[in-house]
């Protein structure tokens, strides 16, 4: 069996700023103050972004604060699905890449994402990308503070479903250096997709075994994961 791990934001989809607006609304709901400061979020998990943003406002959060934030963020993703669909989009080649890998008989696909467990499926469902993903095997923002920990969580969950998986048969697709580093630290093949802020060179420097400008070269993407089309 081969396992493919997907980052979500800026690898498979781009919400074109809607995600930031929903975050700000959930932040204000949880803490009672509007978000006035933004931090650089590339590669960070939602819980870490929430904590660091609160610190930038002089606030030390509690567990209850985070629970209010997480619940409200999930509610907003559900109620604002039409806005997410209208203003964002699946990135070029994402649907074809997911479908091609799903057609490989020995491949299972899941996510390694900084999104919350409740919001990650909504983001892909909006754009019709959720079907090939095994959500129970994934890793989410609440599972670890950094990407290497998320990869480990996904490997544990995948092993509980399908048995021990050799990391050499696991491939992670992501758009940030943090994604690449998290994969490499776990012996997982890292493939960089330069559809976010990072360049292909940035991703290679962080350990990517291969890079692509986007996911449109379906056959090459499948081959990079260790498979072949045709």
PDB file of C-alpha atoms in Angstrom:
ATOM      1  CA  UNK A   1       0.000   0.000   0.000  1.00  0.00           C
ATOM      2  CA  UNK A   2       1.037   3.575  -0.686  1.00  0.00           C
ATOM      3  CA  UNK A   3      -0.184   6.517   1.330  1.00  0.00           C
ATOM      4  CA  UNK A   4      -0.564  10.062   0.008  1.00  0.00           C
ATOM      5  CA  UNK A   5      -0.838  12.950   2.471  1.00  0.00           C
ATOM      6  CA  UNK A   6      -2.262  16.270   1.296  1.00  0.00           C
ATOM      7  CA  UNK A   7      -1.950  19.719   2.732  1.00  0.00           C
ATOM      8  CA  UNK A   8      -5.154  21.665   1.969  1.00  0.00           C
ATOM      9  CA  UNK A   9      -4.793  25.456   1.796  1.00  0.00           C
ATOM     10  CA  UNK A  10      -2.756  26.690  -1.164  1.00  0.00           C
ATOM     11  CA  UNK A  11      -2.008  23.099  -2.187  1.00  0.00           C
ATOM     12  CA  UNK A  12      -5.500  21.934  -3.178  1.00  0.00           C
ATOM     13  CA  UNK A  13      -7.607  25.066  -2.706  1.00  0.00           C
ATOM     14  CA  UNK A  14      -7.424  28.845  -2.409  1.00  0.00           C
ATOM     15  CA  UNK A  15     -10.229  30.541  -0.469  1.00  0.00           C
ATOM     16  CA  UNK A  16      -9.116  33.967  -1.667  1.00  0.00           C
ATOM     17  CA  UNK A  17      -9.267  35.680   1.713  1.00  0.00           C
ATOM     18  CA  UNK A  18     -12.513  34.163   2.970  1.00  0.00           C
ATOM     19  CA  UNK A  19     -10.641  32.020   5.474  1.00  0.00           C
ATOM     20  CA  UNK A  20      -9.022  35.082   7.010  1.00  0.00           C
ATOM     21  CA  UNK A  21     -12.377  36.791   7.397  1.00  0.00           C
ATOM     22  CA  UNK A  22     -13.924  33.759   9.066  1.00  0.00           C
ATOM     23  CA  UNK A  23     -10.921  33.500  11.385  1.00  0.00           C
ATOM     24  CA  UNK A  24     -11.323  37.171  12.378  1.00  0.00           C
ATOM     25  CA  UNK A  25     -15.011  36.696  13.135  1.00  0.00           C
ATOM     26  CA  UNK A  26     -14.331  33.598  15.248  1.00  0.00           C
ATOM     27  CA  UNK A  27     -11.459  35.398  17.005  1.00  0.00           C
ATOM     28  CA  UNK A  28     -13.709  38.294  17.997  1.00  0.00           C
ATOM     29  CA  UNK A  29     -16.474  35.922  19.095  1.00  0.00           C
ATOM     30  CA  UNK A  30     -14.096  33.978  21.346  1.00  0.00           C
ATOM     31  CA  UNK A  31     -12.167  36.872  22.880  1.00  0.00           C
ATOM     32  CA  UNK A  32     -14.573  39.787  22.673  1.00  0.00           C
ATOM     33  CA  UNK A  33     -12.119  42.004  20.812  1.00  0.00           C
ATOM     34  CA  UNK A  34     -11.725  42.578  17.075  1.00  0.00           C
ATOM     35  CA  UNK A  35      -8.654  41.240  15.322  1.00  0.00           C
ATOM     36  CA  UNK A  36      -6.423  44.211  14.606  1.00  0.00           C
ATOM     37  CA  UNK A  37      -3.087  42.459  14.078  1.00  0.00           C
ATOM     38  CA  UNK A  38      -2.247  39.726  11.589  1.00  0.00           C
ATOM     39  CA  UNK A  39       0.673  37.326  11.781  1.00  0.00           C
ATOM     40  CA  UNK A  40       2.404  35.318   9.054  1.00  0.00           C
ATOM     41  CA  UNK A  41       0.545  32.014   9.028  1.00  0.00           C
ATOM     42  CA  UNK A  42       2.311  29.886   6.382  1.00  0.00           C
ATOM     43  CA  UNK A  43       2.749  26.354   7.705  1.00  0.00           C
ATOM     44  CA  UNK A  44       1.145  27.069  11.090  1.00  0.00           C
ATOM     45  CA  UNK A  45      -1.824  25.197  12.554  1.00  0.00           C
ATOM     46  CA  UNK A  46      -5.071  26.984  13.386  1.00  0.00           C
ATOM     47  CA  UNK A  47      -4.605  26.573  17.174  1.00  0.00           C
ATOM     48  CA  UNK A  48      -1.105  28.077  16.929  1.00  0.00           C
ATOM     49  CA  UNK A  49      -2.364  30.916  14.728  1.00  0.00           C
ATOM     50  CA  UNK A  50      -5.108  31.645  17.258  1.00  0.00           C
ATOM     51  CA  UNK A  51      -2.659  31.658  20.177  1.00  0.00           C
ATOM     52  CA  UNK A  52      -0.049  33.783  18.395  1.00  0.00           C
ATOM     53  CA  UNK A  53      -2.669  36.240  17.161  1.00  0.00           C
ATOM     54  CA  UNK A  54      -4.025  36.571  20.688  1.00  0.00           C
ATOM     55  CA  UNK A  55      -0.511  37.228  21.996  1.00  0.00           C
ATOM     56  CA  UNK A  56      -0.115  39.958  19.358  1.00  0.00           C
ATOM     57  CA  UNK A  57      -3.173  41.578  20.983  1.00  0.00           C
ATOM     58  CA  UNK A  58      -1.754  41.190  24.492  1.00  0.00           C
ATOM     59  CA  UNK A  59      -4.057  38.281  25.359  1.00  0.00           C
ATOM     60  CA  UNK A  60      -3.120  34.942  26.906  1.00  0.00           C
ATOM     61  CA  UNK A  61      -5.793  32.444  25.920  1.00  0.00           C
ATOM     62  CA  UNK A  62      -7.369  29.670  27.984  1.00  0.00           C
ATOM     63  CA  UNK A  63      -8.637  26.282  26.833  1.00  0.00           C
ATOM     64  CA  UNK A  64     -12.175  27.665  27.017  1.00  0.00           C
ATOM     65  CA  UNK A  65     -11.189  30.539  24.728  1.00  0.00           C
ATOM     66  CA  UNK A  66      -9.907  28.085  22.154  1.00  0.00           C
ATOM     67  CA  UNK A  67     -13.024  25.908  22.390  1.00  0.00           C
ATOM     68  CA  UNK A  68     -15.231  28.950  21.758  1.00  0.00           C
ATOM     69  CA  UNK A  69     -13.047  29.908  18.814  1.00  0.00           C
ATOM     70  CA  UNK A  70     -13.033  26.404  17.324  1.00  0.00           C
ATOM     71  CA  UNK A  71     -16.779  25.947  17.659  1.00  0.00           C
ATOM     72  CA  UNK A  72     -17.512  29.319  16.102  1.00  0.00           C
ATOM     73  CA  UNK A  73     -15.039  28.767  13.268  1.00  0.00           C
ATOM     74  CA  UNK A  74     -16.712  25.456  12.402  1.00  0.00           C
ATOM     75  CA  UNK A  75     -20.161  27.081  12.485  1.00  0.00           C
ATOM     76  CA  UNK A  76     -18.997  29.870  10.183  1.00  0.00           C
ATOM     77  CA  UNK A  77     -17.554  27.425   7.653  1.00  0.00           C
ATOM     78  CA  UNK A  78     -20.884  25.617   7.511  1.00  0.00           C
ATOM     79  CA  UNK A  79     -23.080  28.689   7.233  1.00  0.00           C
ATOM     80  CA  UNK A  80     -20.809  30.495   4.786  1.00  0.00           C
ATOM     81  CA  UNK A  81     -20.276  27.641   2.323  1.00  0.00           C
ATOM     82  CA  UNK A  82     -21.882  29.629  -0.529  1.00  0.00           C
ATOM     83  CA  UNK A  83     -19.435  32.496   0.064  1.00  0.00           C
ATOM     84  CA  UNK A  84     -16.482  30.103   0.210  1.00  0.00           C
ATOM     85  CA  UNK A  85     -17.609  28.486  -3.048  1.00  0.00           C
ATOM     86  CA  UNK A  86     -18.213  31.785  -4.818  1.00  0.00           C
ATOM     87  CA  UNK A  87     -15.026  33.572  -3.829  1.00  0.00           C
ATOM     88  CA  UNK A  88     -12.509  30.723  -3.671  1.00  0.00           C
ATOM     89  CA  UNK A  89     -11.645  27.858  -5.975  1.00  0.00           C
ATOM     90  CA  UNK A  90      -9.934  24.515  -6.301  1.00  0.00           C
ATOM     91  CA  UNK A  91      -6.398  25.025  -7.532  1.00  0.00           C
ATOM     92  CA  UNK A  92      -5.516  23.979 -11.089  1.00  0.00           C
ATOM     93  CA  UNK A  93      -5.111  20.239 -11.427  1.00  0.00           C
ATOM     94  CA  UNK A  94      -6.260  19.418  -7.888  1.00  0.00           C
ATOM     95  CA  UNK A  95      -9.370  17.460  -8.886  1.00  0.00           C
ATOM     96  CA  UNK A  96      -7.523  15.520 -11.584  1.00  0.00           C
ATOM     97  CA  UNK A  97      -4.616  14.669  -9.279  1.00  0.00           C
ATOM     98  CA  UNK A  98      -6.927  13.397  -6.538  1.00  0.00           C
ATOM     99  CA  UNK A  99      -8.939  11.342  -9.040  1.00  0.00           C
ATOM    100  CA  UNK A 100      -5.848   9.876 -10.722  1.00  0.00           C
ATOM    101  CA  UNK A 101      -4.389   8.794  -7.391  1.00  0.00           C
ATOM    102  CA  UNK A 102      -7.755   7.376  -6.305  1.00  0.00           C
ATOM    103  CA  UNK A 103      -7.672   5.212  -9.434  1.00  0.00           C
ATOM    104  CA  UNK A 104      -4.356   3.665  -8.338  1.00  0.00           C
ATOM    105  CA  UNK A 105      -5.386   0.373  -6.684  1.00  0.00           C
ATOM    106  CA  UNK A 106      -2.769   0.478  -3.936  1.00  0.00           C
ATOM    107  CA  UNK A 107      -3.138   4.151  -2.937  1.00  0.00           C
ATOM    108  CA  UNK A 108      -4.943   5.624   0.056  1.00  0.00           C
ATOM    109  CA  UNK A 109      -5.239   9.400   0.432  1.00  0.00           C
ATOM    110  CA  UNK A 110      -5.724  11.565   3.495  1.00  0.00           C
ATOM    111  CA  UNK A 111      -4.784  15.027   4.758  1.00  0.00           C
ATOM    112  CA  UNK A 112      -2.101  16.513   6.964  1.00  0.00           C
ATOM    113  CA  UNK A 113      -3.416  19.981   7.628  1.00  0.00           C
ATOM    114  CA  UNK A 114      -3.303  22.784  10.134  1.00  0.00           C
ATOM    115  CA  UNK A 115      -7.065  23.153   9.768  1.00  0.00           C
ATOM    116  CA  UNK A 116      -9.374  21.985  12.518  1.00  0.00           C
ATOM    117  CA  UNK A 117     -10.924  18.517  12.199  1.00  0.00           C
ATOM    118  CA  UNK A 118     -14.354  20.112  11.827  1.00  0.00           C
ATOM    119  CA  UNK A 119     -13.419  22.600   9.112  1.00  0.00           C
ATOM    120  CA  UNK A 120     -11.059  20.583   6.892  1.00  0.00           C
ATOM    121  CA  UNK A 121     -13.760  18.398   5.256  1.00  0.00           C
ATOM    122  CA  UNK A 122     -15.955  21.429   4.623  1.00  0.00           C
ATOM    123  CA  UNK A 123     -13.188  23.196   2.730  1.00  0.00           C
ATOM    124  CA  UNK A 124     -12.732  20.331   0.297  1.00  0.00           C
ATOM    125  CA  UNK A 125     -16.440  19.465   0.066  1.00  0.00           C
ATOM    126  CA  UNK A 126     -17.256  22.993  -1.119  1.00  0.00           C
ATOM    127  CA  UNK A 127     -15.096  22.447  -4.198  1.00  0.00           C
ATOM    128  CA  UNK A 128     -16.007  18.792  -4.755  1.00  0.00           C
ATOM    129  CA  UNK A 129     -12.615  17.465  -3.663  1.00  0.00           C
ATOM    130  CA  UNK A 130     -13.575  15.526  -0.539  1.00  0.00           C
ATOM    131  CA  UNK A 131     -14.479  12.165  -2.075  1.00  0.00           C
ATOM    132  CA  UNK A 132     -11.034  10.490  -2.313  1.00  0.00           C
ATOM    133  CA  UNK A 133      -9.977  11.505   1.203  1.00  0.00           C
ATOM    134  CA  UNK A 134     -10.032   9.088   4.148  1.00  0.00           C
ATOM    135  CA  UNK A 135     -10.722  11.609   6.890  1.00  0.00           C
ATOM    136  CA  UNK A 136     -10.252   9.203   9.799  1.00  0.00           C
ATOM    137  CA  UNK A 137      -6.606   8.642   8.803  1.00  0.00           C
ATOM    138  CA  UNK A 138      -5.776  12.342   8.636  1.00  0.00           C
ATOM    139  CA  UNK A 139      -4.043  14.731  11.005  1.00  0.00           C
ATOM    140  CA  UNK A 140      -5.458  18.109  11.977  1.00  0.00           C
ATOM    141  CA  UNK A 141      -4.543  21.301  13.766  1.00  0.00           C
ATOM    142  CA  UNK A 142      -5.492  20.009  17.198  1.00  0.00           C
ATOM    143  CA  UNK A 143      -3.128  17.029  16.860  1.00  0.00           C
ATOM    144  CA  UNK A 144       0.222  18.846  17.054  1.00  0.00           C
ATOM    145  CA  UNK A 145       1.751  22.307  17.075  1.00  0.00           C
ATOM    146  CA  UNK A 146       4.144  21.619  14.208  1.00  0.00           C
ATOM    147  CA  UNK A 147       4.094  19.760  10.898  1.00  0.00           C
ATOM    148  CA  UNK A 148       6.378  16.891  11.873  1.00  0.00           C
ATOM    149  CA  UNK A 149       3.969  16.052  14.692  1.00  0.00           C
ATOM    150  CA  UNK A 150       1.039  16.156  12.295  1.00  0.00           C
ATOM    151  CA  UNK A 151       2.774  13.720   9.941  1.00  0.00           C
ATOM    152  CA  UNK A 152       3.443  11.373  12.854  1.00  0.00           C
ATOM    153  CA  UNK A 153      -0.221  11.554  13.879  1.00  0.00           C
ATOM    154  CA  UNK A 154      -1.335  10.687  10.343  1.00  0.00           C
ATOM    155  CA  UNK A 155       1.087   7.760  10.154  1.00  0.00           C
ATOM    156  CA  UNK A 156      -0.251   6.410  13.474  1.00  0.00           C
ATOM    157  CA  UNK A 157      -3.861   6.686  12.339  1.00  0.00           C
ATOM    158  CA  UNK A 158      -3.125   5.140   8.971  1.00  0.00           C
ATOM    159  CA  UNK A 159      -1.335   2.246  10.688  1.00  0.00           C
ATOM    160  CA  UNK A 160      -4.335   1.657  12.959  1.00  0.00           C
ATOM    161  CA  UNK A 161      -6.545   1.292   9.875  1.00  0.00           C
ATOM    162  CA  UNK A 162      -4.298  -0.521   7.430  1.00  0.00           C
ATOM    163  CA  UNK A 163      -1.364  -1.863   9.403  1.00  0.00           C
ATOM    164  CA  UNK A 164       2.183  -0.568   9.658  1.00  0.00           C
ATOM    165  CA  UNK A 165       3.185   1.560   6.687  1.00  0.00           C
ATOM    166  CA  UNK A 166       6.779   2.010   5.582  1.00  0.00           C
ATOM    167  CA  UNK A 167       7.426   5.796   5.521  1.00  0.00           C
ATOM    168  CA  UNK A 168       9.290   5.226   2.251  1.00  0.00           C
ATOM    169  CA  UNK A 169       5.890   4.398   0.715  1.00  0.00           C
ATOM    170  CA  UNK A 170       4.341   7.628   1.952  1.00  0.00           C
ATOM    171  CA  UNK A 171       4.300  10.900  -0.020  1.00  0.00           C
ATOM    172  CA  UNK A 172       3.267  14.325   1.227  1.00  0.00           C
ATOM    173  CA  UNK A 173       2.193  17.142  -1.091  1.00  0.00           C
ATOM    174  CA  UNK A 174       2.410  20.659   0.337  1.00  0.00           C
ATOM    175  CA  UNK A 175       3.096  24.282  -0.514  1.00  0.00           C
ATOM    176  CA  UNK A 176       5.292  25.469   2.364  1.00  0.00           C
ATOM    177  CA  UNK A 177       8.811  24.723   3.601  1.00  0.00           C
ATOM    178  CA  UNK A 178       7.217  23.633   6.883  1.00  0.00           C
ATOM    179  CA  UNK A 179       5.328  20.905   5.000  1.00  0.00           C
ATOM    180  CA  UNK A 180       8.552  19.685   3.423  1.00  0.00           C
ATOM    181  CA  UNK A 181      10.470  19.683   6.704  1.00  0.00           C
ATOM    182  CA  UNK A 182       7.664  17.844   8.520  1.00  0.00           C
ATOM    183  CA  UNK A 183       7.672  15.110   5.900  1.00  0.00           C
ATOM    184  CA  UNK A 184      11.446  14.705   5.723  1.00  0.00           C
ATOM    185  CA  UNK A 185      11.778  14.494   9.508  1.00  0.00           C
ATOM    186  CA  UNK A 186       9.518  11.426   9.379  1.00  0.00           C
ATOM    187  CA  UNK A 187      11.233   9.742   6.441  1.00  0.00           C
ATOM    188  CA  UNK A 188       8.335  10.646   4.153  1.00  0.00           C
ATOM    189  CA  UNK A 189       8.851  11.748   0.544  1.00  0.00           C
ATOM    190  CA  UNK A 190       8.056  15.472   0.233  1.00  0.00           C
ATOM    191  CA  UNK A 191       6.664  16.936  -2.998  1.00  0.00           C
ATOM    192  CA  UNK A 192       6.483  20.730  -3.197  1.00  0.00           C
ATOM    193  CA  UNK A 193       3.629  22.459  -5.012  1.00  0.00           C
ATOM    194  CA  UNK A 194       4.467  26.136  -5.542  1.00  0.00           C
ATOM    195  CA  UNK A 195       0.909  27.446  -5.515  1.00  0.00           C
ATOM    196  CA  UNK A 196       1.359  29.360  -2.259  1.00  0.00           C
ATOM    197  CA  UNK A 197       3.871  32.036  -1.280  1.00  0.00           C
ATOM    198  CA  UNK A 198       6.903  29.755  -1.520  1.00  0.00           C
ATOM    199  CA  UNK A 199       8.834  29.183  -4.731  1.00  0.00           C
ATOM    200  CA  UNK A 200       9.934  25.820  -6.081  1.00  0.00           C
ATOM    201  CA  UNK A 201      13.459  26.730  -4.997  1.00  0.00           C
ATOM    202  CA  UNK A 202      12.250  27.466  -1.443  1.00  0.00           C
ATOM    203  CA  UNK A 203      10.598  24.057  -1.338  1.00  0.00           C
ATOM    204  CA  UNK A 204      13.641  22.240  -2.689  1.00  0.00           C
ATOM    205  CA  UNK A 205      15.858  23.919  -0.082  1.00  0.00           C
ATOM    206  CA  UNK A 206      13.462  22.646   2.603  1.00  0.00           C
ATOM    207  CA  UNK A 207      13.882  19.060   1.416  1.00  0.00           C
ATOM    208  CA  UNK A 208      11.399  18.507  -1.408  1.00  0.00           C
ATOM    209  CA  UNK A 209      12.322  15.476  -3.514  1.00  0.00           C
ATOM    210  CA  UNK A 210      10.482  17.048  -6.456  1.00  0.00           C
ATOM    211  CA  UNK A 211       8.565  20.261  -7.091  1.00  0.00           C
ATOM    212  CA  UNK A 212       5.835  21.432  -9.451  1.00  0.00           C
ATOM    213  CA  UNK A 213       4.474  24.898 -10.223  1.00  0.00           C
ATOM    214  CA  UNK A 214       0.970  23.450  -9.742  1.00  0.00           C
ATOM    215  CA  UNK A 215      -0.877  20.128  -9.988  1.00  0.00           C
ATOM    216  CA  UNK A 216      -1.810  20.282 -13.675  1.00  0.00           C
ATOM    217  CA  UNK A 217       0.800  17.731 -14.839  1.00  0.00           C
ATOM    218  CA  UNK A 218      -1.340  14.836 -13.590  1.00  0.00           C
ATOM    219  CA  UNK A 219       0.814  11.968 -14.842  1.00  0.00           C
ATOM    220  CA  UNK A 220       3.976  13.490 -13.407  1.00  0.00           C
ATOM    221  CA  UNK A 221       2.263  14.129 -10.083  1.00  0.00           C
ATOM    222  CA  UNK A 222       1.181  10.494  -9.871  1.00  0.00           C
ATOM    223  CA  UNK A 223       4.690   9.321 -10.779  1.00  0.00           C
ATOM    224  CA  UNK A 224       6.161  11.603  -8.107  1.00  0.00           C
ATOM    225  CA  UNK A 225       4.015   9.816  -5.534  1.00  0.00           C
ATOM    226  CA  UNK A 226       5.595   6.528  -6.551  1.00  0.00           C
ATOM    227  CA  UNK A 227       2.952   5.436  -9.039  1.00  0.00           C
ATOM    228  CA  UNK A 228       2.447   5.515 -12.783  1.00  0.00           C
ATOM    229  CA  UNK A 229      -0.425   6.220 -15.118  1.00  0.00           C
ATOM    230  CA  UNK A 230      -1.275   4.605 -18.394  1.00  0.00           C
TER     231      UNK A 230
END
